[in-house]
Amino acid sequence: MSRKKISQESMEGLGLNKLARNVGSTLGRQLLSGLLQLITVVIIARVYGAAINGSYALALLLPSMLATFLNLGIGPANVYYLGSSQVAPRTALLTASKFVVLLSVIGLVFGGLLVELKSEVFFPGINTLALWLGLLGFPISLMQGFISSIFQGLQKFKAFNLVLFAQPAITLMLVMSLVVLGNNDLYLLVVAYLVAGVITLLLSYWVLKKYISVTKGELEGGYSKKAIGYGYKAHLSNVMAFVNYKADIFLVNFFLNPASTGVYVIAVQLSERLWMFSQSISTVLLPRLSELSSDKDKRELITPLITRFTLFFTVLISIVFALAARPFISIVFGNEYDGVLAPLLILLPGIVLTSGSRILSNDLAARGKPELNFYAAIIVVFCNIIINIILIPSLGLTGAAIATTTAYSINFIIKVFMYRYFSAVPIQDLIWVKANDLERLRAFVFSKG
């Protein structure tokens, strides 16, 4: 069936009504979670100050780094194989649990050596006790990511959104409790993060039991190998993407100080809130495109439409955000964070383009070619680090923002040309909203498929 014929039909059978509902619920969760995270950020920034805010962010960066570097891509593999009905949910969970045990030992040993021997090199100015406490969050984060990927692969987004909403809600309650008790200790902030993670993980497992049973049967052979075979390609890409997203924060702390990092982190956290729309779509889109892995025509209808709408709406939101940024920062964060505005505004174009590249990355991964995202990421990370090293010493936080936006822009350009190579879709169809798109989108959302 040709793309032209599909576009002229009623869109029934594409499953976009379900897709729209899942995107809506995921976006709603993202908005509520984002609001709770913003309130938490504001409380920590106002009550604890820029220096502790920067130290807290860097203490949590260590477990986040380990979870990203050592997860072997098992989560993306779960989404792909569950979405395409190639593996049973019980098998995915048991395989993930096996990997968590092994990877936790490796990560804790490596992280412990890093804290004890090289903390002043990689985390200058950060107390080692805070780093040790943060390190304990690695196994929790790793298992949580694997369980969430099972919900995502099964397209059980009600459960997926419930468990992912729990952590920011619990974290906010714990941080507010610390403030009410008059605590101003960095260590207890990290402990609050750990407690929220443990509670969320227990909740996730309890909810997951509703969908699969892990008490009967033995592990089905072969999935570990299949998961690694697909996962390492996605894993390498995710590692590079993580480095790309976090390199500026690390280098700001390296060249400047924790207080400057605390200011820059606010700019990054605020700008990344604009990714909620694209994150919601890509979360739902990957398992759906995996379902359509053998149907090129339908996939090439869905991806361009979603890409250009994602870019369009992110641009509109960014314009409103930019106009409101100055009074918002002044009122909410106070004078200590006046330096947030300039890097925040510079980051916005890169944030917009990344929203589009995320959709294209999912399409490439759903084609069974996640390694293409890795190849692009190598180029982007190299550019990001080099430009940051050049600009931060002379331009400070503004230089970091320029480097990051430049890297995000390069990433989008590469993904556009990669997608064009594997599809018959013209580049302009990925960027420009068409006159009849609103009607087509209405047909998509209200289709019975």
Coordinates of C-alpha atoms in Angstrom, one line a residue:
M1 CA 0.0 0.0 0.0
S2 CA 1.5 3.4 -1.0
R3 CA 1.9 6.3 1.4
K4 CA -0.4 8.3 -0.8
K5 CA -3.2 5.7 -0.5
I6 CA -2.8 5.5 3.2
S7 CA -2.9 9.3 3.6
Q8 CA -6.2 9.4 1.7
E9 CA -7.9 6.8 3.9
S10 CA -9.6 7.3 7.2
M11 CA -6.4 6.2 9.1
E12 CA -8.3 3.3 10.6
G13 CA -6.1 0.4 11.5
L14 CA -3.0 2.4 12.4
G15 CA -3.8 2.3 16.1
L16 CA -3.3 6.1 16.5
N17 CA -6.4 6.5 18.7
K18 CA -4.6 4.3 21.3
L19 CA -1.4 6.1 20.5
A20 CA -3.0 9.5 21.2
R21 CA -4.6 8.3 24.5
N22 CA -1.2 7.0 25.6
V23 CA 0.6 10.2 24.6
G24 CA -2.0 12.2 26.5
S25 CA -1.7 10.2 29.7
T26 CA 2.0 10.2 29.5
L27 CA 2.2 13.9 28.8
G28 CA -0.2 14.5 31.8
R29 CA 2.1 12.5 34.0
Q30 CA 5.1 14.4 32.6
L31 CA 3.5 17.7 33.3
L32 CA 2.5 16.8 36.9
S33 CA 5.9 15.2 37.5
G34 CA 7.6 18.2 36.0
L35 CA 5.7 20.5 38.3
L36 CA 6.7 18.5 41.3
Q37 CA 10.3 18.4 40.2
L38 CA 10.2 22.1 39.6
I39 CA 8.9 22.7 43.1
T40 CA 11.6 20.5 44.5
V41 CA 14.3 22.3 42.5
V42 CA 12.9 25.7 43.7
I43 CA 12.9 24.6 47.4
I44 CA 16.4 23.3 47.2
A45 CA 17.7 26.3 45.3
R46 CA 16.0 28.8 47.6
V47 CA 16.5 27.1 51.0
Y48 CA 19.9 25.4 50.5
G49 CA 21.6 27.9 48.1
A50 CA 23.5 27.6 44.8
A51 CA 26.5 25.8 46.3
I52 CA 24.5 22.9 47.9
N53 CA 22.2 22.8 44.9
G54 CA 25.2 22.2 42.6
S55 CA 26.7 19.6 45.0
Y56 CA 23.4 17.8 45.2
A57 CA 23.1 17.6 41.4
L58 CA 26.6 16.3 41.1
A59 CA 26.1 13.7 43.9
L60 CA 23.1 12.3 41.9
L61 CA 25.1 12.5 38.7
L62 CA 27.3 9.6 39.8
P63 CA 24.5 6.9 40.1
S64 CA 22.9 8.3 37.0
M65 CA 26.1 8.0 35.1
L66 CA 26.6 4.4 36.2
A67 CA 23.1 3.4 35.4
T68 CA 23.5 4.8 31.9
F69 CA 27.0 3.4 31.3
L70 CA 26.3 -0.1 32.7
N71 CA 22.7 -1.0 31.8
L72 CA 23.9 -2.7 28.5
G73 CA 20.8 -1.5 26.7
I74 CA 18.5 -4.1 28.4
G75 CA 15.7 -1.6 28.7
P76 CA 15.6 -0.6 25.0
A77 CA 15.8 -4.3 24.1
N78 CA 12.8 -5.0 26.4
V79 CA 10.8 -2.3 24.6
Y80 CA 11.7 -3.6 21.2
Y81 CA 11.2 -7.3 21.8
L82 CA 8.1 -6.9 23.9
G83 CA 6.6 -4.3 21.5
S84 CA 7.2 -6.7 18.6
S85 CA 5.9 -9.7 20.6
Q86 CA 9.1 -11.6 20.3
V87 CA 9.5 -12.3 24.0
A88 CA 7.3 -13.1 27.0
P89 CA 7.1 -10.4 29.8
R90 CA 8.1 -12.9 32.5
T91 CA 11.2 -13.7 30.5
A92 CA 12.1 -10.1 30.2
L93 CA 11.7 -9.5 34.0
L94 CA 13.8 -12.5 35.0
T95 CA 16.5 -11.7 32.5
A96 CA 16.6 -8.1 33.7
S97 CA 16.8 -9.2 37.4
K98 CA 19.8 -11.4 36.5
F99 CA 21.6 -8.6 34.9
V100 CA 20.9 -6.2 37.8
V101 CA 22.7 -8.5 40.3
L102 CA 25.8 -8.7 38.1
L103 CA 25.9 -5.1 37.0
S104 CA 25.2 -3.8 40.5
V105 CA 28.4 -5.5 41.8
I106 CA 30.4 -4.1 39.0
G107 CA 29.0 -0.6 39.3
L108 CA 29.4 -0.3 43.1
V109 CA 33.0 -1.5 43.0
F110 CA 33.9 0.8 40.1
G111 CA 32.0 3.7 41.7
G112 CA 33.5 3.2 45.1
L113 CA 37.0 3.2 43.6
L114 CA 36.2 6.4 41.7
V115 CA 34.9 8.1 44.9
E116 CA 37.9 7.1 47.0
L117 CA 40.7 7.6 44.5
K118 CA 39.5 10.2 42.0
S119 CA 36.7 12.3 43.5
E120 CA 38.8 15.5 43.6
V121 CA 39.6 15.0 39.9
F122 CA 36.1 14.3 38.6
F123 CA 34.0 15.9 41.4
P124 CA 36.1 18.8 42.8
G125 CA 34.6 20.5 45.8
I126 CA 32.0 17.7 46.5
N127 CA 32.1 15.9 49.8
T128 CA 32.9 12.2 49.4
L129 CA 30.1 11.1 51.9
A130 CA 27.5 12.7 49.6
L131 CA 29.0 10.8 46.7
W132 CA 29.0 7.5 48.6
L133 CA 25.3 8.0 49.5
G134 CA 24.5 8.9 45.9
L135 CA 26.3 5.8 44.7
L136 CA 23.8 3.6 46.6
G137 CA 21.1 4.8 44.2
F138 CA 22.7 3.0 41.3
P139 CA 21.2 -0.5 41.7
I140 CA 17.8 1.1 42.5
S141 CA 17.9 3.3 39.4
L142 CA 19.1 0.3 37.3
M143 CA 16.2 -2.0 38.3
Q144 CA 13.7 0.8 38.1
G145 CA 14.7 1.5 34.5
F146 CA 14.4 -2.2 33.6
I147 CA 10.9 -2.6 35.1
S148 CA 9.7 0.7 33.5
S149 CA 10.9 -0.7 30.1
I150 CA 8.7 -3.7 30.6
F151 CA 5.6 -1.5 31.1
Q152 CA 6.6 0.5 28.1
G153 CA 7.2 -2.5 25.9
L154 CA 3.8 -3.9 26.9
Q155 CA 2.3 -0.5 26.2
K156 CA 0.8 -0.5 29.7
F157 CA 1.1 3.2 30.0
K158 CA -1.3 3.7 32.9
A159 CA 1.0 1.6 35.1
F160 CA 4.1 3.1 33.5
N161 CA 2.9 6.6 34.3
L162 CA 1.8 5.7 37.9
V163 CA 5.2 4.4 39.0
L164 CA 7.2 7.1 37.3
F165 CA 5.0 9.8 39.0
A166 CA 5.6 8.2 42.4
Q167 CA 9.3 9.2 42.7
P168 CA 9.1 13.0 42.2
A169 CA 6.0 13.0 44.5
I170 CA 7.7 11.1 47.3
T171 CA 11.0 13.1 46.8
L172 CA 9.1 16.4 47.1
M173 CA 7.3 15.3 50.3
L174 CA 10.6 14.2 51.9
V175 CA 12.4 17.4 50.9
M176 CA 9.6 19.5 52.3
S177 CA 9.7 17.5 55.5
L178 CA 13.5 18.3 55.8
V179 CA 12.8 22.0 55.3
V180 CA 10.0 22.0 57.9
L181 CA 12.4 20.3 60.4
G182 CA 14.9 23.0 59.8
N183 CA 17.5 20.8 58.1
N184 CA 20.1 22.3 55.8
D185 CA 22.2 19.1 55.3
L186 CA 23.3 18.0 51.9
Y187 CA 23.5 14.4 53.0
L188 CA 19.9 14.1 54.1
L189 CA 18.8 15.5 50.7
V190 CA 20.6 12.6 49.1
V191 CA 19.1 10.2 51.6
A192 CA 15.6 11.6 50.6
Y193 CA 16.4 10.7 47.0
L194 CA 17.4 7.2 48.0
V195 CA 14.3 6.6 50.1
A196 CA 12.0 7.9 47.3
G197 CA 13.8 5.5 44.9
V198 CA 13.3 2.4 47.1
I199 CA 9.6 3.2 47.7
T200 CA 9.1 3.7 43.9
L201 CA 10.8 0.4 43.1
L202 CA 8.7 -1.5 45.6
L203 CA 5.6 0.1 44.1
S204 CA 6.7 -0.8 40.6
Y205 CA 7.2 -4.4 41.4
W206 CA 3.8 -4.6 43.1
V207 CA 2.1 -3.1 40.1
L208 CA 4.0 -5.3 37.7
K209 CA 2.7 -8.5 39.3
K210 CA -0.7 -7.6 38.0
Y211 CA 0.5 -8.1 34.4
I212 CA 3.0 -11.0 34.7
S213 CA 3.8 -13.8 37.1
V214 CA 7.4 -14.6 38.1
T215 CA 6.5 -17.4 40.4
K216 CA 6.0 -20.1 37.8
G217 CA 8.2 -21.5 35.0
E218 CA 11.9 -21.2 34.4
L219 CA 13.8 -18.6 32.4
E220 CA 13.4 -19.2 28.7
G221 CA 16.7 -19.7 27.1
G222 CA 18.1 -17.3 24.5
Y223 CA 16.7 -14.0 25.5
S224 CA 19.8 -12.9 27.3
K225 CA 21.8 -13.2 24.1
K226 CA 19.1 -11.5 22.0
A227 CA 18.8 -8.7 24.6
I228 CA 22.5 -8.0 24.5
G229 CA 22.7 -8.3 20.7
Y230 CA 20.1 -5.6 20.3
G231 CA 20.8 -3.8 23.5
Y232 CA 24.4 -3.0 23.2
K233 CA 23.8 -1.0 20.1
A234 CA 21.1 1.1 21.8
H235 CA 23.3 1.2 24.9
L236 CA 26.2 2.8 23.2
S237 CA 23.9 5.4 21.7
N238 CA 22.3 6.1 25.1
V239 CA 25.8 6.4 26.7
M240 CA 26.8 9.0 24.2
A241 CA 23.5 10.8 24.5
F242 CA 24.0 11.0 28.3
V243 CA 27.5 12.3 27.9
N244 CA 26.2 14.8 25.5
Y245 CA 23.5 16.0 27.9
K246 CA 25.7 16.1 31.0
A247 CA 29.1 17.1 29.6
D248 CA 28.4 20.8 30.0
I249 CA 27.5 20.4 33.7
F250 CA 30.6 18.4 34.4
L251 CA 32.8 20.9 32.6
V252 CA 31.2 23.9 34.2
N253 CA 32.1 22.4 37.6
F254 CA 35.6 21.5 36.4
F255 CA 36.5 24.9 35.0
L256 CA 34.4 27.1 37.4
N257 CA 33.0 25.9 40.8
P258 CA 30.0 24.2 42.5
A259 CA 28.1 27.5 42.9
S260 CA 28.4 28.3 39.2
T261 CA 27.3 24.7 38.5
G262 CA 24.2 25.3 40.8
V263 CA 23.2 28.3 38.6
Y264 CA 23.8 26.5 35.4
V265 CA 21.9 23.4 36.5
I266 CA 18.8 25.6 37.0
A267 CA 19.1 26.8 33.4
V268 CA 19.4 23.2 32.2
Q269 CA 16.6 21.9 34.4
L270 CA 14.2 24.6 33.3
S271 CA 15.0 24.3 29.6
E272 CA 14.7 20.5 29.7
R273 CA 11.1 20.8 31.0
L274 CA 10.3 21.7 27.4
W275 CA 11.2 18.2 26.4
M276 CA 8.1 16.8 28.2
F277 CA 6.1 16.9 25.0
S278 CA 8.6 15.1 22.9
Q279 CA 9.5 12.6 25.7
S280 CA 5.9 11.7 26.1
I281 CA 5.5 11.0 22.4
S282 CA 8.8 9.1 22.0
T283 CA 8.0 7.0 25.0
V284 CA 4.8 5.8 23.4
L285 CA 6.1 5.8 19.8
L286 CA 9.0 3.4 20.1
P287 CA 6.9 0.3 21.0
R288 CA 4.3 1.3 18.5
L289 CA 6.8 1.7 15.7
S290 CA 8.3 -1.7 16.8
E291 CA 4.9 -3.2 16.1
L292 CA 5.0 -1.7 12.6
S293 CA 8.6 -2.8 12.0
S294 CA 7.4 -4.8 8.9
D295 CA 5.0 -2.1 7.6
K296 CA 7.2 0.5 6.0
D297 CA 4.2 2.5 4.5
K298 CA 2.4 3.1 7.8
R299 CA 5.6 3.9 9.7
E300 CA 6.6 6.5 7.0
L301 CA 3.2 8.1 7.5
I302 CA 3.3 8.3 11.3
T303 CA 6.9 9.5 11.9
P304 CA 7.0 12.6 9.7
L305 CA 3.6 13.8 11.0
I306 CA 4.7 13.4 14.6
T307 CA 8.1 14.9 14.0
R308 CA 6.9 18.1 12.5
F309 CA 4.1 18.5 15.0
T310 CA 6.5 18.0 17.8
L311 CA 8.9 20.6 16.5
F312 CA 6.0 23.0 15.9
F313 CA 4.5 22.8 19.4
T314 CA 7.9 22.9 21.0
V315 CA 8.7 26.1 19.2
L316 CA 5.4 27.7 20.4
I317 CA 6.0 26.6 24.0
S318 CA 9.6 27.9 23.8
I319 CA 8.6 31.3 22.7
V320 CA 6.1 31.6 25.5
F321 CA 8.7 30.3 27.9
A322 CA 11.4 32.8 26.7
L323 CA 9.0 35.7 27.2
A324 CA 8.2 34.6 30.8
A325 CA 11.6 33.5 31.8
R326 CA 13.0 36.7 33.3
P327 CA 10.2 37.5 35.8
F328 CA 9.8 33.8 36.6
I329 CA 13.4 33.4 37.6
S330 CA 13.4 36.6 39.6
I331 CA 10.3 35.7 41.5
V332 CA 10.8 32.0 42.0
F333 CA 14.5 31.6 42.5
G334 CA 15.7 35.1 43.7
N335 CA 18.6 37.3 42.9
E336 CA 21.2 34.6 43.5
Y337 CA 20.1 33.1 40.2
D338 CA 20.1 36.1 38.0
G339 CA 22.8 34.4 35.9
V340 CA 20.4 31.7 34.8
L341 CA 18.6 33.8 32.1
A342 CA 21.3 34.1 29.5
P343 CA 22.3 30.4 29.3
L344 CA 18.6 29.4 29.5
L345 CA 17.7 31.4 26.4
I346 CA 20.7 30.2 24.5
L347 CA 19.8 26.5 25.3
L348 CA 16.2 26.9 23.9
P349 CA 17.0 26.4 20.1
G350 CA 18.9 23.2 20.9
I351 CA 16.1 22.0 23.1
V352 CA 13.6 22.5 20.2
L353 CA 15.8 20.6 17.7
T354 CA 16.4 17.8 20.1
S355 CA 12.6 17.3 20.5
G356 CA 12.6 16.5 16.8
S357 CA 15.7 14.4 16.7
R358 CA 14.3 12.2 19.5
I359 CA 11.4 11.1 17.3
L360 CA 13.7 10.3 14.4
S361 CA 16.0 8.3 16.8
N362 CA 13.1 6.2 17.8
D363 CA 12.2 5.5 14.2
L364 CA 15.7 4.3 13.5
A365 CA 15.7 2.1 16.6
A366 CA 12.4 0.6 15.7
R367 CA 13.9 -0.4 12.3
G368 CA 16.3 -2.6 14.3
K369 CA 19.2 -0.1 13.6
P370 CA 19.9 1.5 17.0
E371 CA 23.6 1.6 16.1
L372 CA 22.9 4.5 13.7
N373 CA 22.0 6.7 16.7
F374 CA 25.4 5.7 18.3
Y375 CA 27.3 6.7 15.2
A376 CA 25.6 10.1 15.2
A377 CA 26.2 10.5 19.0
I378 CA 30.0 10.0 18.7
I379 CA 30.2 13.0 16.4
V380 CA 27.9 15.1 18.5
V381 CA 29.7 14.3 21.8
F382 CA 33.1 15.1 20.3
C383 CA 31.8 18.4 19.1
N384 CA 30.1 19.2 22.4
I385 CA 33.1 18.5 24.6
I386 CA 35.6 20.4 22.3
I387 CA 33.4 23.5 22.0
N388 CA 32.7 23.4 25.8
I389 CA 36.4 23.2 26.6
I390 CA 37.1 26.2 24.2
L391 CA 34.2 28.4 25.4
I392 CA 33.7 27.9 29.1
P393 CA 37.0 29.4 30.2
S394 CA 36.4 32.6 28.3
L395 CA 32.6 32.9 28.3
G396 CA 31.6 30.9 31.4
L397 CA 28.0 29.7 31.6
T398 CA 27.1 31.4 28.3
G399 CA 29.9 29.5 26.6
A400 CA 28.6 26.2 28.0
A401 CA 25.1 27.0 26.7
I402 CA 26.4 27.9 23.2
A403 CA 28.4 24.7 23.0
T404 CA 25.4 22.6 24.1
T405 CA 22.9 24.2 21.7
T406 CA 25.5 23.8 18.8
A407 CA 25.8 20.1 19.6
Y408 CA 22.1 19.6 19.8
S409 CA 21.7 21.3 16.4
I410 CA 24.3 19.0 14.8
N411 CA 22.5 16.0 16.2
F412 CA 19.2 17.0 14.6
I413 CA 20.9 17.6 11.2
I414 CA 22.5 14.2 11.2
K415 CA 19.3 12.4 12.3
V416 CA 17.3 14.2 9.5
F417 CA 19.8 13.0 6.8
M418 CA 19.9 9.5 8.3
Y419 CA 16.2 9.2 8.3
R420 CA 16.0 10.5 4.7
Y421 CA 18.5 7.9 3.6
F422 CA 16.3 5.1 4.9
S423 CA 12.9 6.5 3.8
A424 CA 11.2 8.1 0.8
V425 CA 10.1 11.1 2.9
P426 CA 11.3 14.5 1.7
I427 CA 13.2 16.5 4.4
Q428 CA 10.6 19.3 4.3
D429 CA 8.0 16.8 5.4
L430 CA 9.9 16.4 8.7
I431 CA 10.1 20.1 9.4
W432 CA 7.2 22.2 8.0
V433 CA 3.6 21.8 9.2
K434 CA 1.3 21.5 6.2
A435 CA -2.1 23.2 5.6
N436 CA -4.1 20.0 6.0
D437 CA -2.1 18.6 9.0
L438 CA -4.7 19.7 11.6
E439 CA -7.4 17.8 9.8
R440 CA -5.2 14.8 9.4
L441 CA -4.2 14.9 13.1
R442 CA -7.9 15.1 14.1
A443 CA -8.6 12.0 11.9
F444 CA -5.6 10.3 13.5
V445 CA -6.7 11.0 17.1
F446 CA -10.3 10.0 16.6
S447 CA -9.7 7.0 14.3
K448 CA -10.9 3.7 15.6
G449 CA -7.6 1.9 15.0

